XYZ file of C-alpha atoms in Angstrom:
514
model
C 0.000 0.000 0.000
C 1.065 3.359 -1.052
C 2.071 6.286 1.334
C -0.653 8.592 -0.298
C -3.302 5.512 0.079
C -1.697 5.087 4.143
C -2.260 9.176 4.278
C -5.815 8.651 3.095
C -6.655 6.425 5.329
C -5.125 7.850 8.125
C -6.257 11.393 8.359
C -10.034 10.600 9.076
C -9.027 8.102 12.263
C -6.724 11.305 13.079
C -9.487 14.042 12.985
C -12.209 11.975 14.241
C -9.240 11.276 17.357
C -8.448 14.638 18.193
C -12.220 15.486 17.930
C -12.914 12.894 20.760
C -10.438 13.772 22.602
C -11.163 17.704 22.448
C -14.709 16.689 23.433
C -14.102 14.732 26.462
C -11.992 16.986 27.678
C -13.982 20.014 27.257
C -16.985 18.462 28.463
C -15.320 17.333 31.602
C -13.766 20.721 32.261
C -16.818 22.393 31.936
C -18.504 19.955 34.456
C -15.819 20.351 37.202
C -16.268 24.066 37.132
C -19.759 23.459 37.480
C -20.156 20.557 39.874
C -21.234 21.508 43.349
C -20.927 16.999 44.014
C -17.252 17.064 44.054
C -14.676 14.915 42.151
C -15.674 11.487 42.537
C -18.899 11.622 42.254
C -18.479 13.933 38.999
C -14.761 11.473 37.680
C -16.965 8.313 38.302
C -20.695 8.820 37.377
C -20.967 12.350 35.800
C -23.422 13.127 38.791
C -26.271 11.465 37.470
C -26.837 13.947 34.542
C -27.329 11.657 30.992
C -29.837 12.974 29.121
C -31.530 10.133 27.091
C -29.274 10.082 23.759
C -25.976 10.248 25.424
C -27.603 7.838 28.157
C -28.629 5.478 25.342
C -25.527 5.448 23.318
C -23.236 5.441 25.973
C -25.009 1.962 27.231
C -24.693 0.878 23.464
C -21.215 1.632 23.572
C -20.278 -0.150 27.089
C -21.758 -2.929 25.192
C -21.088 -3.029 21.408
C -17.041 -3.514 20.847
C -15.131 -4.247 17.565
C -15.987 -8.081 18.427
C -19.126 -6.540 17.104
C -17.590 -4.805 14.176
C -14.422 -7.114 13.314
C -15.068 -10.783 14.595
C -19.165 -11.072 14.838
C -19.050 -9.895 11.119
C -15.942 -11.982 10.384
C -17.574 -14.950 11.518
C -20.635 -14.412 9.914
C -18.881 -14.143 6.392
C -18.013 -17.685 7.181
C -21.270 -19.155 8.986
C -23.920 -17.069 7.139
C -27.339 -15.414 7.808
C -27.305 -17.825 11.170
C -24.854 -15.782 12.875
C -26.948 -12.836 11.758
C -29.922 -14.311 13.394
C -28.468 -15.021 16.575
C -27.105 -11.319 16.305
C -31.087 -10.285 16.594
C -31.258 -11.405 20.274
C -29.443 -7.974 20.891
C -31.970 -6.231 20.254
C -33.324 -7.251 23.686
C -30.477 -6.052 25.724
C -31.188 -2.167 26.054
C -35.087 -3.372 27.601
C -33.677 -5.972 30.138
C -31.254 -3.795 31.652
C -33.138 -0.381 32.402
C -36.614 -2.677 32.299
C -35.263 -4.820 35.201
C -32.589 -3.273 37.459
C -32.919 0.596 35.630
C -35.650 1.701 38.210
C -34.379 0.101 41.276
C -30.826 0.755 40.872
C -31.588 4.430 40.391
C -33.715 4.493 43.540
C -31.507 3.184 45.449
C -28.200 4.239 44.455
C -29.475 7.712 44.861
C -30.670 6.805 48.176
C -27.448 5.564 48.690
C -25.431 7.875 47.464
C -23.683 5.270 45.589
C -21.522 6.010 42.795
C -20.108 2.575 41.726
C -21.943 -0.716 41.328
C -19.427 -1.966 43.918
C -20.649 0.520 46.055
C -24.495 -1.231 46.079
C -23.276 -4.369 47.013
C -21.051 -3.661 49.834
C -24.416 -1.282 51.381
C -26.655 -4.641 50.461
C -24.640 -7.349 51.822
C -22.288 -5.025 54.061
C -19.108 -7.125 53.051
C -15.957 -5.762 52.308
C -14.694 -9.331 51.390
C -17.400 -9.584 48.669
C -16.670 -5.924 47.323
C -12.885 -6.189 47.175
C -13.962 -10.149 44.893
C -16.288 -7.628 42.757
C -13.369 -5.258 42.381
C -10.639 -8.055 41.244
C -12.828 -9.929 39.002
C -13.946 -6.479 37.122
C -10.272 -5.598 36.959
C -9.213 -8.754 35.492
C -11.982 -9.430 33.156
C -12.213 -5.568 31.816
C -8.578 -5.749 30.875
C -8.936 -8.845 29.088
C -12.407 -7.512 26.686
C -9.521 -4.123 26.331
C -6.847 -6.369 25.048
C -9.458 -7.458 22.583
C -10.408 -4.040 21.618
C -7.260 -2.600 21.695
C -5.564 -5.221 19.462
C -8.765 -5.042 17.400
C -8.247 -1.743 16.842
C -4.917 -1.818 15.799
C -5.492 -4.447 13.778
C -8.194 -2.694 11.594
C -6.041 0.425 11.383
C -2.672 -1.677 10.379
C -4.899 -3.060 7.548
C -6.505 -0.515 6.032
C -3.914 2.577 6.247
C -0.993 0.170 5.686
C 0.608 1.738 8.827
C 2.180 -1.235 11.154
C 0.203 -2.702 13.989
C 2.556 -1.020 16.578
C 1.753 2.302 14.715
C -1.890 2.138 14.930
C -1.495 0.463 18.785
C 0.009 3.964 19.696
C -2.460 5.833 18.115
C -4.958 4.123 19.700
C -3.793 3.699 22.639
C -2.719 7.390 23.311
C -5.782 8.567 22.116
C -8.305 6.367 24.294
C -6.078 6.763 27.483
C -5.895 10.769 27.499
C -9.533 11.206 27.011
C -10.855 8.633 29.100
C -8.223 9.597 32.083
C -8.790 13.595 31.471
C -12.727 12.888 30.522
C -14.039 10.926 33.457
C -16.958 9.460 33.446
C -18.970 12.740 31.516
C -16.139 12.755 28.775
C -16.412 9.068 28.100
C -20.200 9.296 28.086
C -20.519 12.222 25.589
C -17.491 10.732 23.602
C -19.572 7.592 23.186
C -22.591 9.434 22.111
C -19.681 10.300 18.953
C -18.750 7.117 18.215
C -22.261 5.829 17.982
C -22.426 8.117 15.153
C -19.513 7.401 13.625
C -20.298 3.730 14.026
C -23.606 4.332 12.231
C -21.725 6.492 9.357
C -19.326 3.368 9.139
C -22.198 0.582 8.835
C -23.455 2.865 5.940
C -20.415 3.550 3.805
C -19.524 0.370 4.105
C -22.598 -1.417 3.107
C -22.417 1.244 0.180
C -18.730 -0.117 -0.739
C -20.281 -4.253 -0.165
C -22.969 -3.552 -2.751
C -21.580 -1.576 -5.296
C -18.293 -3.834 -5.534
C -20.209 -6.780 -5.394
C -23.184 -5.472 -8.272
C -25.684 -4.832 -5.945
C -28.079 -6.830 -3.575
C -29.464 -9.215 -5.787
C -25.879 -10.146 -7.314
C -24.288 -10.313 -4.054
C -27.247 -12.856 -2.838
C -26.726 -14.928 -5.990
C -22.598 -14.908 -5.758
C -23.362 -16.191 -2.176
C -25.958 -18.483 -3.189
C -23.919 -20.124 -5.819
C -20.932 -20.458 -3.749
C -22.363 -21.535 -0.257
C -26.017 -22.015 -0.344
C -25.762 -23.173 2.839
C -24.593 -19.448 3.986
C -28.619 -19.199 3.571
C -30.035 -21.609 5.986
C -30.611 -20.561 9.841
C -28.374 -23.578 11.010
C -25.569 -23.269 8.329
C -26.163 -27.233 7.116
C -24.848 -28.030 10.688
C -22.370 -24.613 11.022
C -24.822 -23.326 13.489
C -26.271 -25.951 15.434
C -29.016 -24.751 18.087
C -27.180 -25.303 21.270
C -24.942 -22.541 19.701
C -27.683 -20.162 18.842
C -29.012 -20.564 22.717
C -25.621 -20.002 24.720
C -24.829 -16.718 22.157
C -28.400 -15.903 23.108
C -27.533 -16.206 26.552
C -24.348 -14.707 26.653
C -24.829 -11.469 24.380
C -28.345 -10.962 24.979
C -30.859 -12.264 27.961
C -27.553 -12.060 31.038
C -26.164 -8.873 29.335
C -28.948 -6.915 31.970
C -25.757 -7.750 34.599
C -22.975 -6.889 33.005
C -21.245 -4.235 35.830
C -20.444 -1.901 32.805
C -23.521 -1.412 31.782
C -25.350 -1.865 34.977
C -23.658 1.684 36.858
C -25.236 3.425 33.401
C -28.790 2.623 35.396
C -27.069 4.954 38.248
C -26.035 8.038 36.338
C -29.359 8.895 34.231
C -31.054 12.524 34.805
C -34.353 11.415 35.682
C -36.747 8.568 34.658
C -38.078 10.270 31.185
C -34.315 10.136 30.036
C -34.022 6.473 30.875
C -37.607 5.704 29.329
C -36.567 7.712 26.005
C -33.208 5.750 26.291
C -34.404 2.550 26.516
C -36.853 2.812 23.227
C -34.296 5.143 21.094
C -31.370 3.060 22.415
C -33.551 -0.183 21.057
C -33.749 1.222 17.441
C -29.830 2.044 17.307
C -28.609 -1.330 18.760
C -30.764 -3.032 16.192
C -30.106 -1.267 13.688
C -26.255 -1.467 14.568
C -25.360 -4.821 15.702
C -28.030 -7.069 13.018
C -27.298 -4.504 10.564
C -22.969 -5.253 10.449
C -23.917 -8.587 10.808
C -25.323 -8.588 7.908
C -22.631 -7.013 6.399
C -20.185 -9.562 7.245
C -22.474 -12.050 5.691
C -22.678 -10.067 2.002
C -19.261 -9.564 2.418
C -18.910 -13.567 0.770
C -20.199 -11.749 -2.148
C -17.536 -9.947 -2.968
C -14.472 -12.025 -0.648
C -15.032 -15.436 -2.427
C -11.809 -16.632 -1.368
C -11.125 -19.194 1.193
C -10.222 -18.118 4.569
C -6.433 -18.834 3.517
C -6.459 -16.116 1.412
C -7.151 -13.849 3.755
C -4.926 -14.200 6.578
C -6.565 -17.495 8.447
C -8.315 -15.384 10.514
C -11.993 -14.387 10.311
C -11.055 -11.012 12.113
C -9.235 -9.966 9.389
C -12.552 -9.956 7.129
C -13.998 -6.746 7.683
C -10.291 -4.861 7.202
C -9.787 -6.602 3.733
C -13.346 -5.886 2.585
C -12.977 -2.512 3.249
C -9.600 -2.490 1.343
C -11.150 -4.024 -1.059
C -14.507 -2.078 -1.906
C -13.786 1.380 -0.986
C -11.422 4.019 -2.235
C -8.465 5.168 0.467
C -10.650 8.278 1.634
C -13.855 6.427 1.855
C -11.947 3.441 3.739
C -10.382 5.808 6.245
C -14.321 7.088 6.688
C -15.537 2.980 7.264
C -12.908 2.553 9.604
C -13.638 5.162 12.077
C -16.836 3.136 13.131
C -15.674 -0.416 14.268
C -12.456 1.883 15.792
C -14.971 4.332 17.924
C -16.516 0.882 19.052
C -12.974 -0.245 19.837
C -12.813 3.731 21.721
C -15.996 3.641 23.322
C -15.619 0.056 24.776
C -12.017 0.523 26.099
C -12.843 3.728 27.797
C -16.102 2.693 29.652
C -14.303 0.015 30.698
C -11.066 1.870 31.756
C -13.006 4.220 33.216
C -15.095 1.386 35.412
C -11.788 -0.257 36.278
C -10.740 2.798 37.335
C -13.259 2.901 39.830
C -13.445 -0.187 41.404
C -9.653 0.350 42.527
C -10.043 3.900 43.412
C -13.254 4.507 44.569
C -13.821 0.822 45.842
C -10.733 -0.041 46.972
C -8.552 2.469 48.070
C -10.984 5.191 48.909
C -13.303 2.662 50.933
C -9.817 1.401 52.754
C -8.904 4.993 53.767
C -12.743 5.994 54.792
C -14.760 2.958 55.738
C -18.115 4.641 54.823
C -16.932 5.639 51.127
C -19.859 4.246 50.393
C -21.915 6.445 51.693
C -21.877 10.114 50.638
C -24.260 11.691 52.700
C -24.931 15.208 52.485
C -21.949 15.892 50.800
C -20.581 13.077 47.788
C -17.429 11.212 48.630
C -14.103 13.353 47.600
C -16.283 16.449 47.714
C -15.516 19.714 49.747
C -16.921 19.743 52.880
C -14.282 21.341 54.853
C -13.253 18.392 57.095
C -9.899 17.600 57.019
C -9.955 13.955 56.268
C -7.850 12.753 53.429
C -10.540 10.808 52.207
C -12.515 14.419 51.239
C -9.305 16.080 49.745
C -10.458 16.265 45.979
C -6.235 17.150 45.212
C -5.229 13.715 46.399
C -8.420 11.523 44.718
C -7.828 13.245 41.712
C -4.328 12.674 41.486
C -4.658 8.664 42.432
C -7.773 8.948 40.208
C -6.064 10.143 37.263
C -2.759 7.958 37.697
C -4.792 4.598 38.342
C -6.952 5.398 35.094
C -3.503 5.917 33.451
C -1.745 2.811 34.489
C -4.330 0.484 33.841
C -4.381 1.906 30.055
C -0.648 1.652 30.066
C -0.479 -1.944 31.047
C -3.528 -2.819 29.256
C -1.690 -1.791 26.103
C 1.935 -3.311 26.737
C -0.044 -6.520 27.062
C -1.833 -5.905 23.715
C 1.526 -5.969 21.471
C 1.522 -9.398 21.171
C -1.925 -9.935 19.932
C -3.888 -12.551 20.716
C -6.297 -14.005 17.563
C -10.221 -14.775 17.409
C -11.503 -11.614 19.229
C -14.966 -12.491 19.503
C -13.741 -15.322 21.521
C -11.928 -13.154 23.856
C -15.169 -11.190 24.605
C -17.791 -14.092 25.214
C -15.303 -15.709 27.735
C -15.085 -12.125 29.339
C -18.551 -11.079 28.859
C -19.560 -15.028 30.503
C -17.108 -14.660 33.498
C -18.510 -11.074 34.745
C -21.935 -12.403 34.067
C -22.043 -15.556 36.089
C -20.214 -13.308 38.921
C -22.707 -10.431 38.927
C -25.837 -11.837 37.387
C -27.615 -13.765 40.871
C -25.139 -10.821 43.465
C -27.345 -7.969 42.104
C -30.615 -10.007 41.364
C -30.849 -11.557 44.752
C -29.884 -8.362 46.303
C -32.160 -6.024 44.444
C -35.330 -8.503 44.602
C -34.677 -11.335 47.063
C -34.889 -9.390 50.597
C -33.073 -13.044 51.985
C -30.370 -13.356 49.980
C -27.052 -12.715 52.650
C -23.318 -11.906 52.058
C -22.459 -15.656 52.723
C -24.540 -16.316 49.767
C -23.463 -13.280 47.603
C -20.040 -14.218 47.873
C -20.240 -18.033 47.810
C -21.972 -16.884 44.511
C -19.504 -14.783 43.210
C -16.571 -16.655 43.810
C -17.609 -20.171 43.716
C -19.439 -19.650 40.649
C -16.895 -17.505 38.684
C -14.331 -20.504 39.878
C -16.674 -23.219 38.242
C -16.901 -21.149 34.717
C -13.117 -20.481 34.495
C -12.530 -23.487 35.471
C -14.446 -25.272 32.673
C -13.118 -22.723 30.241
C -9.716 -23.861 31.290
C -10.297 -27.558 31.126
C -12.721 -26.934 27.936
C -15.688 -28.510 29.854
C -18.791 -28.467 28.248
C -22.256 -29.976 29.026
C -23.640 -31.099 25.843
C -21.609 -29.127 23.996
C -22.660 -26.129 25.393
C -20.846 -23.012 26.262
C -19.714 -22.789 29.756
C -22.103 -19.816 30.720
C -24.814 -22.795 31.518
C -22.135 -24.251 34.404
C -20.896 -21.099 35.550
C -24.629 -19.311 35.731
C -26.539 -22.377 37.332
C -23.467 -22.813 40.184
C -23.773 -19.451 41.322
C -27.939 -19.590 41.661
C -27.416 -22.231 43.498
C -24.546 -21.360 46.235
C -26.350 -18.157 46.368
C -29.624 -19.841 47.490
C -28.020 -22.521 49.571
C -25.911 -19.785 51.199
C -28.560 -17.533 51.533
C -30.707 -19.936 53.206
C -28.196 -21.609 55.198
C -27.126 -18.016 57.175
C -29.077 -15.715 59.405
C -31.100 -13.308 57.256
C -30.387 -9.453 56.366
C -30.460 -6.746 59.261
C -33.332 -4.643 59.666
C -31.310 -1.436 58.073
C -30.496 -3.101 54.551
C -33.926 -4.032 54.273
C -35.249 -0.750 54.914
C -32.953 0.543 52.307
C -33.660 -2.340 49.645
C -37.142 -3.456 50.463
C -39.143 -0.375 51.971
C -42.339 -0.976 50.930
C -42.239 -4.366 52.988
């Protein structure tokens, strides 16, 4: 690839870079000056200000990642329309989260004062041991979906600008970093809201490079027809077999509603209109997003009729060659600013959460047991009292450095990359599911559920999934999201059962009305 095509290609991701960045950082500054809820609670949650279209694309964001825009796609350009039918099920996600835990986690995180998700469960099951298991296992399995993202990222960049893939790592890297560490929470949310749309703009140039290399819809359909017809059957002539369609259903759409990332969105909305309008607008984006590049990587085996040799051996590298190959260098550097702002958007609402459950759940709590709680005045705020816990200088500075260092490590671990992305994400996206899924169910609806239970839950069942991941356990054949989810209902029940119920207090908090 030429210089001038690498230029091409390169000054689009550049613009649309220093645009983010410019954003979050303004936004953020403009917040702080006027935030009267101090640091943390601004850094961390924004102070519950999301409108409903920055509310409802920065959810989409936390959720859609270039698995969904390099390695769903790239495996549907070798399965077929099945993949793109089991992509549907996301459609769903948006209503289970803010349907089930949107009111009650607003109600009583404000109540609360809670600024975390971590910060919920320690007030419900008053466990430090449990919170400090919540804050490891988001650590670990955040970084792991950023390695994805990051190297996906770079990846897509290397491929289409002709730039190496420790160039484009850089970029990335540098860029994400600074705005999500300087942006906060606020920063990361607007700067989402812009990557939606550039993710949008991307599904549609591309799908206007697919079709017009490829002759247009009909000829595409026939070119795939006559070289895999069975690219056009739901199970793929055996490709997609149904126990796969229900543990992808599982795993990216009906346990997505406890996903930790997505879950402390439910906390920072401005009042319950914006969450109502998110929920239905945030609907028609995510299904128009996620089905709709689906789909793309399914036409694409109209135009790349190759076998996978040809391109690499890997199905991630799909979506970089079809945009090479359909789209001029200007219009390519366009197409490839929307699966890297869903590489952006993921890694910084991710770093951002990380960031949190270290700092604010971690640290902060050890320094001021009642972190928790903000009171009158939000945790890291002014009040005037002299304890270090309230100085907004020091939380800022460990605030800023811990967002920082997890980037930086997060990226030295990405430059040897790792192949299969998608894979990378379900194993993260099942691990913080079967450790969060029953710990905020049972302790936002079952008034008997008990730390011994929560954390028997937590850890036991999060050991059982990796576990079988390790070993590559399945039950019939099944993805191990079925062992890890069913082990932790049940230790939380028998654990819950087995240990004195909770105190008066927590119930008034999580259970008025009874």
């Amino acid at each position: 690839m030429s210089s001038l095509t690498g230029l091409a290609g390169l000054v689009p991701v550049v613009v649309f870079l220093a645009a983010a960045l410019g954003i979050a950082v303004y936004s953020r500054s403009r917040a702080a000056k006027a935030a009267g809820g101090g640091f943390v609670g601004e850094y961390f949650l924004g102070n519950r200000s999301l409108g409903a279209f920055v509310l409802a694309m920065t959810t989409i964001a936390t959720y859609g990642s270039v698995s969904s825009f390099v390695g769903g796609p790239g495996q549907a350009w070798q399965t077929g329309f099945g993949w793109v039918y089991m992509a549907a099920v996301q459609v769903t996600t948006l209503f289970l989260l803010y349907g089930l835990m949107g009111k009650k986690m607003a109600l009583v995180s404000r109540k609360l004062g809670a600024v975390t998700v971590i910060d919920v469960i320690r007030a419900r099951y008053k466990s430090n041991v449990l919170a400090n298991a919540a804050a490891i296992i988001i650590v670990v399995f955040f970084a792991t979906t950023m390695i994805a993202q990051f190297v996906g990222g770079a990846k897509l960049f290397a491929a289409v600008t002709g730039y190496s893939y420790v160039t484009g790592l850089v970029i990335f890297a540098v860029a994400v970093v600074a705005f999500t560490t300087l942006g906060g929470f606020r920063g990361v949310a607007i700067t989402d809201a812009l990557c939606g749309i550039a993710m949008l703009v991307g599904i549609v140039v591309l799908a206007g490079g697919i079709f017009t290399a490829g002759g247009g819809y009909e000829q595409v359909m026939d070119t795939i027809a006559a070289n895999h017809p069975e690219m056009l059957e739901p199970l793929d002539a055996g490709g997609m077999p149904v126990g796969l369609y229900f543990t992808q259903w599982l795993l990216v759409g009906v346990f997505t509603f406890c996903l930790p990332q997505s879950v402390v969105r439910t906390m920072g909305f401005k009042d319950m209109k914006a969450m109502r309008n998110a929920m239905v607008l945030g609907t028609v984006i995510i299904g128009f997003m996620m089905i709709g590049v689906t789909a793309l990587g399914t036409f694409s085996a109209g135009v790349l009729t190759d076998d996978l040799a040809a391109y690499g051996g890997s199905v991630d590298n799909i979506i970089p060659q079809v945009i090479v190959a359909t789209l001029p260098p200007w219009l390519a550097g366009i197409a490839i600013v929307g699966p890297i702002a869903a590489s952006i958007s993921t890694v910084s609402s991710l770093l951002i959460a990380a960031s949190s459950a270290i700092v604010k759940d971690v640290w902060l709590n050890y320094r001021h047991p009642r972190a928790h709680v903000q009171e009158s005045v939000p945790v890291g705020g002014a009040s005037g009292k002299p304890d270090a816990v309230r100085d907004d200088r020091v939380v800022r500075i460990v605030s800023h450095a811990m967002t920082l260092f997890i980037g930086i490590a997060v990226f030295v671990l990405s430059i040897t990359p790792p192949d299969l992305i998608w894979k990378i994400n379900m194993f993260a996206f099942g691990g913080l599911e079967t450790a969060f899924c029953w710990v905020l169910v049972c302790g936002l609806f079952w008034k008997r559920a008990t730390k011994e239970g929560a954390i028997l839950s937590m850890v036991g069942g999060t050991a059982a999934y990796c576990i079988a991941m390790a070993l590559g356990f399945k039950l019939f054949g099944l993805h191990q999201i079925v062992i890890g989810i069913p082990v932790a209902l049940v230790l939380m029940v028998a654990g819950s059962l087995a240990t004195k119920q909770p105190d008066d207090e927590t119930r008034a908090v999580f259970f008025p009305a009874d």
